[in-house]
Coordinates of C-alpha atoms and ligand atoms in Angstrom, one line a residue:
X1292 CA -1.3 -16.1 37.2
X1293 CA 1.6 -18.5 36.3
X1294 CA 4.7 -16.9 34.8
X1295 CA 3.8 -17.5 31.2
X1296 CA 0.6 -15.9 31.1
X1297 CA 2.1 -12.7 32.5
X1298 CA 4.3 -12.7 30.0
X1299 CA 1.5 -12.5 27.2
X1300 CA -0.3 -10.3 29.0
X1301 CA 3.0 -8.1 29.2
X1302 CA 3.9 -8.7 25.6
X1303 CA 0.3 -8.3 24.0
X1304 CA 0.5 -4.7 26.0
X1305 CA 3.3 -3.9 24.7
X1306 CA 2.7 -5.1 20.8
X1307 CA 0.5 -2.2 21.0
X1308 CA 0.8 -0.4 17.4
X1309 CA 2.4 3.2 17.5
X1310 CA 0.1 6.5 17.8
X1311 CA 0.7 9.2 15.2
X1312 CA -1.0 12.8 15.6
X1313 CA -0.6 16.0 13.3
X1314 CA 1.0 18.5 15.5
X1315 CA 0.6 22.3 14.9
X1316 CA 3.7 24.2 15.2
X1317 CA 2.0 27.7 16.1
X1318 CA -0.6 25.4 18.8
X1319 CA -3.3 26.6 16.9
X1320 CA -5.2 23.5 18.1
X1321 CA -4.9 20.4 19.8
X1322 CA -3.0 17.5 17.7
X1323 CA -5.1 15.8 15.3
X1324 CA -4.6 12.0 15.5
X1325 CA -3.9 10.1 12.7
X1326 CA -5.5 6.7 13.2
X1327 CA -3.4 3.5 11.2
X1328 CA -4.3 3.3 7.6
X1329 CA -7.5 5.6 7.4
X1330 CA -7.9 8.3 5.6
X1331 CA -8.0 11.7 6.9
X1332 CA -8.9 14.9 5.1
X1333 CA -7.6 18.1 6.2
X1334 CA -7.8 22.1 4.9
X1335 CA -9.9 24.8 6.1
X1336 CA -12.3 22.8 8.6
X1337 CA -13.2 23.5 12.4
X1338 CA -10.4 20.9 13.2
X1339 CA -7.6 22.9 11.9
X1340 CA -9.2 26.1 12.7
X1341 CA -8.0 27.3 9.2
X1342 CA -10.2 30.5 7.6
X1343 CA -7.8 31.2 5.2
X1344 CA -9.8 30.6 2.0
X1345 CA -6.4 30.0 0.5
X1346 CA -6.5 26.9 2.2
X1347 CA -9.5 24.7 0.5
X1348 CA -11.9 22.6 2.8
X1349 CA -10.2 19.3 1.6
X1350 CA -6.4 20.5 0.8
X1351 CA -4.9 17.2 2.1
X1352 CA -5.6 13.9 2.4
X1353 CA -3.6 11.9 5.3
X1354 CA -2.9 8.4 5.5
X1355 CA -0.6 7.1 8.2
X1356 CA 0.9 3.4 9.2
X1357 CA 1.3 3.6 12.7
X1358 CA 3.2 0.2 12.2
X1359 CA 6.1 1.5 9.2
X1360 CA 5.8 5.0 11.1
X1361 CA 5.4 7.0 7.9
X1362 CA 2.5 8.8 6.5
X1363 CA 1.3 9.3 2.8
X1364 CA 0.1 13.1 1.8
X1365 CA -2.2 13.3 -0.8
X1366 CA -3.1 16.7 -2.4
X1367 CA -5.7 17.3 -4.8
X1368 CA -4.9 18.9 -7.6
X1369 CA -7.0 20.8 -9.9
X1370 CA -4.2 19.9 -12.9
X1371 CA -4.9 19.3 -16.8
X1372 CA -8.2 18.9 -17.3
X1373 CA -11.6 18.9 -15.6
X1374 CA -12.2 14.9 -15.8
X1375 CA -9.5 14.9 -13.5
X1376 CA -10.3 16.6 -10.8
X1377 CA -9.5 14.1 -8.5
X1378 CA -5.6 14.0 -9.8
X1379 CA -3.5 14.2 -6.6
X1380 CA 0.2 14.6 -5.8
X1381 CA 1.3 12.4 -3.5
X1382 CA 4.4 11.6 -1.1
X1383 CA 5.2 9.6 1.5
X1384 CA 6.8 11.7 4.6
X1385 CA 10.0 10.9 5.6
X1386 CA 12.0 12.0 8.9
X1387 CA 12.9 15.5 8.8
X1388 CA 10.4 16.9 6.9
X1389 CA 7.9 19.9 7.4
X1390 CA 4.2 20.1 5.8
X1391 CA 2.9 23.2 5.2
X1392 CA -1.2 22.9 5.2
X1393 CA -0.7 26.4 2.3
X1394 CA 2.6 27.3 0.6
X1395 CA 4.2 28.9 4.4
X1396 CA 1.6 28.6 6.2
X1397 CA 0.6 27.1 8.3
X1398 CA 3.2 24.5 9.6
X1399 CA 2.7 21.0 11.0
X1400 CA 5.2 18.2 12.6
X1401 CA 3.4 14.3 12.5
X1402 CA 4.5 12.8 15.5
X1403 CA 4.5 8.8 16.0
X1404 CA 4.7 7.6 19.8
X1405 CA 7.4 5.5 20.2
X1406 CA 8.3 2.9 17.4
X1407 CA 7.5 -0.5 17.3
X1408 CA 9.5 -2.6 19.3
X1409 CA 11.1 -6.5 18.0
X1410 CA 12.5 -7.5 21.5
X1411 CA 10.2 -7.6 24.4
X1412 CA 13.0 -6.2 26.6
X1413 CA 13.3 -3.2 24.4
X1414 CA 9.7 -2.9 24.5
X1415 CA 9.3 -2.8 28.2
X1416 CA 11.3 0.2 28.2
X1417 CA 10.1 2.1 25.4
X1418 CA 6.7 1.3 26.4
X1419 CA 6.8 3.5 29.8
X1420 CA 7.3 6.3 27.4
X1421 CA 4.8 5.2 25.5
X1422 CA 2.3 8.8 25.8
X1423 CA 5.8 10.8 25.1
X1424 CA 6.0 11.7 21.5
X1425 CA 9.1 10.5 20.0
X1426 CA 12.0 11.9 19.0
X1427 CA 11.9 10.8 15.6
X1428 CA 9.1 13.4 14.4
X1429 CA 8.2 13.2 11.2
X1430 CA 7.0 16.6 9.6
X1431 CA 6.6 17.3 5.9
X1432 CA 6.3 20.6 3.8
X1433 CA 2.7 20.2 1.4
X1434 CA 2.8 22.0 -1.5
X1435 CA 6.3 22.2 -1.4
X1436 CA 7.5 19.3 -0.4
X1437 CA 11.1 19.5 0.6
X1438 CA 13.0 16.3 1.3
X1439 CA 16.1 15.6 2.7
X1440 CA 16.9 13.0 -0.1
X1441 CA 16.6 16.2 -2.4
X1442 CA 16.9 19.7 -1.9
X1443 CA 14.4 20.2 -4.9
X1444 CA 11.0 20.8 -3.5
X1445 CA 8.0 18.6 -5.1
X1446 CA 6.1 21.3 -6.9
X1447 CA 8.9 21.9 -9.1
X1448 CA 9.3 17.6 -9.7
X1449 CA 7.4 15.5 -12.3
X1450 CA 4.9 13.2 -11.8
X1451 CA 7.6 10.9 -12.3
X1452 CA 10.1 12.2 -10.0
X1453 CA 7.2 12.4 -7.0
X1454 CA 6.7 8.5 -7.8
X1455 CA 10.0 7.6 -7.1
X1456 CA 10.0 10.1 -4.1
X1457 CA 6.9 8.2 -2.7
X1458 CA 7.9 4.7 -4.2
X1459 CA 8.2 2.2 -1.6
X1460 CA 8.2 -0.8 -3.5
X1461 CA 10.8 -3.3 -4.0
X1462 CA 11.8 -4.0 -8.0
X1463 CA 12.6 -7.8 -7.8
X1464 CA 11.4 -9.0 -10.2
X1465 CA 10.1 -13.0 -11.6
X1466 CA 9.9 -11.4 -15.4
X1467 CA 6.4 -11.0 -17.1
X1468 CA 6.2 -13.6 -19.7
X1469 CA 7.3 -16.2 -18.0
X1470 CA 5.7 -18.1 -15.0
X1471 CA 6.6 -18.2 -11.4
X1472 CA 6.9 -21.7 -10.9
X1473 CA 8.3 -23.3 -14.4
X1474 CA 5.4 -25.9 -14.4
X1475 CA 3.0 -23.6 -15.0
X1476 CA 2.4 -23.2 -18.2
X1477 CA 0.5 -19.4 -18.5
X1478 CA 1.4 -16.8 -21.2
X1479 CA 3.0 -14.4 -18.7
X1480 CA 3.2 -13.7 -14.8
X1481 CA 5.2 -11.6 -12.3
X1482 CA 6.3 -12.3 -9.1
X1483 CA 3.3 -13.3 -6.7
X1484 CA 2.7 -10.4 -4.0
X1485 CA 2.9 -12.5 -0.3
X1486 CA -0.2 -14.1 0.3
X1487 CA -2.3 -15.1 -2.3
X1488 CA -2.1 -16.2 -6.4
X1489 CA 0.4 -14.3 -8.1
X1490 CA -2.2 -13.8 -10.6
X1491 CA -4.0 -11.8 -8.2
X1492 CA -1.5 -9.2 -7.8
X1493 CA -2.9 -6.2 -9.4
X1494 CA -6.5 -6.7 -6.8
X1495 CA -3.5 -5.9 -4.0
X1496 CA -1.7 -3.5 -5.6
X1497 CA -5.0 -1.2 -6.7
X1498 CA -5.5 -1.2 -3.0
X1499 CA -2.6 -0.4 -2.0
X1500 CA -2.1 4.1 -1.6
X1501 CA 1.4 3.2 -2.0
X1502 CA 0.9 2.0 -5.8
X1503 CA -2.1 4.4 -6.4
X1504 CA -1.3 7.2 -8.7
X1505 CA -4.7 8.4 -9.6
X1506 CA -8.5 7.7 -8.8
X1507 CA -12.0 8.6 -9.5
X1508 CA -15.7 6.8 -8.4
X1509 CA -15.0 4.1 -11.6
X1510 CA -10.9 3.6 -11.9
X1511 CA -7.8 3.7 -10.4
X1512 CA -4.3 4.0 -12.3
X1513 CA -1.0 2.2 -10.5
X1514 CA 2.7 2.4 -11.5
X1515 CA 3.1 -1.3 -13.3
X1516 CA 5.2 -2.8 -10.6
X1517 CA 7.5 -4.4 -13.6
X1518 CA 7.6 -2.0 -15.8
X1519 CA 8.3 -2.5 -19.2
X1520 CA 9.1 0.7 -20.1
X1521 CA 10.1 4.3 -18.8
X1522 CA 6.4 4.6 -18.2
X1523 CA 3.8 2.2 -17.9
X1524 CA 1.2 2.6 -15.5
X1525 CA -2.2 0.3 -15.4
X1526 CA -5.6 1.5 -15.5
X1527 CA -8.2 -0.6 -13.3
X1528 CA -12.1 -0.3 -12.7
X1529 CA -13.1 -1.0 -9.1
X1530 CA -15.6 -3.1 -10.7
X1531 CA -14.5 -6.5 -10.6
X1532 CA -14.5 -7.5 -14.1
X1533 CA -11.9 -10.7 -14.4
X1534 CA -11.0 -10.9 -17.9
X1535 CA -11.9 -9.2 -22.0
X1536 CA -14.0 -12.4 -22.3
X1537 CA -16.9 -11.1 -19.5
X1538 CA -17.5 -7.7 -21.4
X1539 CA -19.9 -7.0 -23.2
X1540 CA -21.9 -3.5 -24.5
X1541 CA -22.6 -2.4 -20.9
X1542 CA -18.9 -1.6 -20.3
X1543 CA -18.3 0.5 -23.5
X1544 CA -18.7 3.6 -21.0
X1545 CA -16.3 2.5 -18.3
X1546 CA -13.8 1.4 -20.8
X1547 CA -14.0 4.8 -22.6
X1548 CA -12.9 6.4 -19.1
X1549 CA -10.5 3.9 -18.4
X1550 CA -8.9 5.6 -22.1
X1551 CA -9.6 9.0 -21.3
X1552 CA -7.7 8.5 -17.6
X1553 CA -4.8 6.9 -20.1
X1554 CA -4.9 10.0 -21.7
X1555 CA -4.7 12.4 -19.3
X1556 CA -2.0 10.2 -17.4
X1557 CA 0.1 11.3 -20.5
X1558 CA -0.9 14.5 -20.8
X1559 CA 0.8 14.8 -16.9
X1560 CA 4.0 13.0 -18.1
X1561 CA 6.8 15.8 -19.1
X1562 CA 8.5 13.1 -21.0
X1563 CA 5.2 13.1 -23.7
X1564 CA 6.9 15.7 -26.2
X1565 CA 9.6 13.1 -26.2
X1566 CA 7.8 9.8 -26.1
X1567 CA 5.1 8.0 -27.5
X1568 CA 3.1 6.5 -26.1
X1569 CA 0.3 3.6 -26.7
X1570 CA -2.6 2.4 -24.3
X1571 CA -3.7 -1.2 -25.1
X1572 CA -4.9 -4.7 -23.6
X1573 CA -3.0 -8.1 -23.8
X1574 CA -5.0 -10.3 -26.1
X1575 CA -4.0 -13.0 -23.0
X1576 CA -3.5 -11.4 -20.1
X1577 CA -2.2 -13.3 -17.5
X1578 CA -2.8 -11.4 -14.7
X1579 CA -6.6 -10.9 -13.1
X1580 CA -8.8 -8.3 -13.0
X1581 CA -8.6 -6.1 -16.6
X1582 CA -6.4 -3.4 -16.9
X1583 CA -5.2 -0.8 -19.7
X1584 CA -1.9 -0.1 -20.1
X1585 CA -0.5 2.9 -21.0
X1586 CA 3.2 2.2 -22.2
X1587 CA 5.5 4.6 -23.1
X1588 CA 7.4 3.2 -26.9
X1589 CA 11.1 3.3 -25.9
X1590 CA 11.1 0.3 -23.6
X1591 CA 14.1 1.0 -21.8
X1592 CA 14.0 -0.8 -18.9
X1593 CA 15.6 -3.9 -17.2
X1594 CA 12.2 -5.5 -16.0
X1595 CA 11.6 -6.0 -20.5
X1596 CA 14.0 -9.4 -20.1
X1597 CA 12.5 -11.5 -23.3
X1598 CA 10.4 -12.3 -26.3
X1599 CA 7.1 -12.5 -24.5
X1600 CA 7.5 -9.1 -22.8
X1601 CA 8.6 -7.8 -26.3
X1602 CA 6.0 -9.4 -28.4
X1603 CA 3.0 -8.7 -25.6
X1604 CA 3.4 -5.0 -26.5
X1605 CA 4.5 -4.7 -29.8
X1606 CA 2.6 -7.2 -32.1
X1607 CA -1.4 -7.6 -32.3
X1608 CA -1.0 -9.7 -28.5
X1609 CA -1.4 -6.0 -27.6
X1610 CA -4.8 -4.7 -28.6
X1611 CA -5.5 -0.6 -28.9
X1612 CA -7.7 0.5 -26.4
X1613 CA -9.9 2.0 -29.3
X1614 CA -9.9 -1.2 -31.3
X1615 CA -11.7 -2.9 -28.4
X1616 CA -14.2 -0.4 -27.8
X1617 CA -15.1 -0.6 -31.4
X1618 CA -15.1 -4.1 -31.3
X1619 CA -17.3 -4.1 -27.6
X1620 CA -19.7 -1.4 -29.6
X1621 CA -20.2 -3.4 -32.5
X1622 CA -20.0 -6.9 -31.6
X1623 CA -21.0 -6.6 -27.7
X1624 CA -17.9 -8.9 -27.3
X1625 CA -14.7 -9.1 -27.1
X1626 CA -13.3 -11.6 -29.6
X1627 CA -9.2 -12.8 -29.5
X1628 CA -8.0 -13.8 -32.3
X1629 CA -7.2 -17.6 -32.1
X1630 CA -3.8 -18.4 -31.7
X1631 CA -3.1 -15.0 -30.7
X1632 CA -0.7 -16.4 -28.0
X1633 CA 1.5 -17.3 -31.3
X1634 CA 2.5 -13.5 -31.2
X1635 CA 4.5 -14.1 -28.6
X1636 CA 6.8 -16.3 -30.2
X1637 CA 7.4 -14.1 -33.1
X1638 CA 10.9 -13.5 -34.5
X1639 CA 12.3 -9.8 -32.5
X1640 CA 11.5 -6.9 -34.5
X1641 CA 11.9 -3.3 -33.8
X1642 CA 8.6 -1.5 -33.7
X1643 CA 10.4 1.7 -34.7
X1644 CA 12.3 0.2 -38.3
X1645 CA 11.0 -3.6 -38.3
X1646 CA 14.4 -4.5 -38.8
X1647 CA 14.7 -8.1 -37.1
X1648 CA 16.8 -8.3 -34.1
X1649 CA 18.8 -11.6 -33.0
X1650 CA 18.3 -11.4 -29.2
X1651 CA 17.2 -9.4 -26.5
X1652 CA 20.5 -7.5 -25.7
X1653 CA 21.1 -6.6 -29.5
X1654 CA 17.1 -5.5 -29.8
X1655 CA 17.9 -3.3 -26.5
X1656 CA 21.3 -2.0 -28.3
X1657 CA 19.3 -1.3 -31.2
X1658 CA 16.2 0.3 -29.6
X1659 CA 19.1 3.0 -28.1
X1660 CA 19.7 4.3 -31.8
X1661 CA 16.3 5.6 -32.2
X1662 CA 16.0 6.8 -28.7
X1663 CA 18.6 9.2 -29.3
X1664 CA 18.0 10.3 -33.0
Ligands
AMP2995 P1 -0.9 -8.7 -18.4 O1 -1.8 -9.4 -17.4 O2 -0.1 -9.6 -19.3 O3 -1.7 -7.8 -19.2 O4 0.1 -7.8 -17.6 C1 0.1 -7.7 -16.2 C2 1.0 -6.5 -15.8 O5 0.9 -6.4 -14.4 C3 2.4 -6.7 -16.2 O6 2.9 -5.6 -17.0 C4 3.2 -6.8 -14.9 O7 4.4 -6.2 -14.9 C5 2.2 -6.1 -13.9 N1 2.2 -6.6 -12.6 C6 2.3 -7.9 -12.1 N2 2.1 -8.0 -10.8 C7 1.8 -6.7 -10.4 C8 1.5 -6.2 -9.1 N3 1.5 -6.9 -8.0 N4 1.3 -4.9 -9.1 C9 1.4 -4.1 -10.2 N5 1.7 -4.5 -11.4 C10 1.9 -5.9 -11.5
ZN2996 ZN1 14.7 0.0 -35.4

């Protein structure tokens, strides 16, 4: 074989994507191997060789990339409300962390083989040690969750807090409301996710475990990726329903869950004494796929940058979740009101007082006065 051909066959070897196995500290079995981005489910199962019945058959869900060399733990938690069963806590594992399969007990490392390699010279060496674990072990404490950003272990964190723990995603931001590419004209859009429409974004995003905060057989809830306040999150069928204008009567049901998953994503929120909160649909959504949101009413944040993001969620652009299902029940349609992208370019008014606001800044300046009273 000419030179350039071993050189493929050299470099394709060594491309090869990282291993990562679940080690048991006490060797209570052989390591379990994570395989790249499919789920595993872990507890009291022949694999572990758990009996504890303090440990339940499906205590942890484990998701690893072999490529990022970091794994997701998901742990199902019995929390609020029996709709939810399925409500998890979920991090991703970072270096220097211990999981615990129950409270103490029970302790495991994850172990990557060696990292991926960008040079082929650094991956001919690395690659001889290929079957040696690495040295950067990864282990993580379930149930408590200790991390070495914070001393504060998981259980004790809100929803909110865990999020950011786990959050992976980066916050630039194109600003909802206005289009990507200036010749577009679209009521709002956010910055495209590589590969594909922008408009497409949320069909990635649901996929993604990163973004996944909750999910049953009919929905899954993500973090808004731009949010427009302290809490927004997006409720989304895996049925693929593109927009308001395909439903009809058959959907009431889903859409009622999609509102009681809303519900119950507030109910988990420690800021709800504090907050309110409002679940709705843009009249013109500009992103695919139909989503709820579920917004919390103090918009402080810095992705809300102008009069469409202000007047998307606090004139009639934004319709109540319960206003549509009556509407789907009695009509067995959803109707827009015509013009209803006009709301957009309404003067700025507080939603709290209705006193008109000049510009963005001074609205935010004045939405701080009834934060704090
Ligand atoms: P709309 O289509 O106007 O109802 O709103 C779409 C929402 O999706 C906005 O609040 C955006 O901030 C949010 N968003 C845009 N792209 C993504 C994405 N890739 N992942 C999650 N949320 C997104
Ligand atoms: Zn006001």
């Amino acid at each position: 074989p000419d030179c350039t051909s071993v050189f493929c066959c050299i470099f394709k070897n060594l491309q090869k994507m990282p291993e990562c196995f679940l080690v048991s500290e006490d060797d209570a079995h052989k390591p379990i191997q994570l395989h790249h981005q499919q789920p595993v489910i872990l507890g009291r199962c022949p694999e572990t060789k758990i009996k504890d019945k303090k440990c339940s058959r499906e205590q942890v869900e484990l998701w690893a990339d072999c490529n990022k060399g970091f794994i997701i733990i998901k742990q199902w938690m019995m929390l609020y409300c029996i709709h939810l069963k399925h409500f998890y806590n979920q991090v991703s594992v970072t270096p220097g962390q211990r999981l615990h399969m129950v409270n103490q007990l029970y302790p495991y490392t994850v172990k990557f083989t060696e990292d991926q390699i960008s040079s082929p010279m650094q991956t001919a060496n690395l690659s001889n040690s290929r079957s040696k674990p690495s040295k950067r072990a990864l282990s993580a404490s379930q149930m408590n969750y200790y991390s070495s950003n914070t001393s504060k272990a998981a259980s004790n964190m809100s929803l909110e807090e865990r999020e950011q723990l786990r959050s992976q995603s980066n916050t630039a931001e194109t600003p909802c409301g206005s289009p990507p590419s200036k010749k577009m004209v679209v009521p709002s859009a956010d910055k495209p996710d590589s590969g594909g429409h922008w408009s497409q974004g949320l069909k990635v995003s649901m996929q993604d475990p990163k973004m996944q905060m909750y999910k049953d057989d009919k929905v899954v809830v993500i973090k808004d990726k731009y949010p427009k306040a302290r809490h927004h999150w997006l409720v989304l069928p895996w049925s693929s329903i593109s927009s308001l204008k395909v439903l009809c009567s058959e959907h009431v049901e889903l859409l009622k869950h999609m509102q009681l998953v809303g519900q119950q994503m507030v109910q988990g929120c420690l800021d709800r004494h504090t907050l309110r909160f409002r679940m709705g649909y843009h009249a013109i959504p500009s992103m695919s796929h139909i989503h709820l949101h579920v917004i919390s009413q103090d918009f402080d944040s810095p992705c809300l940058k102008n009069k469409k993001h202000w007047n998307s969620f606090t004139t009639d652009y934004f319709i109540e979740s319960q206003d549509l299902i009556a509407m789907l029940e009695q009509d067995g349609k959803v109707s827009v009101k015509e013009g209803a992208s006009e709301f957009l370019k309404l003067p700025l008014r507080c939603h709290v007082c209705k006193k008109e606001q000049p510009t963005i800044p001074k609205l935010k300046d004045h939405l701080k006065t009834h934060l704090s009273s």
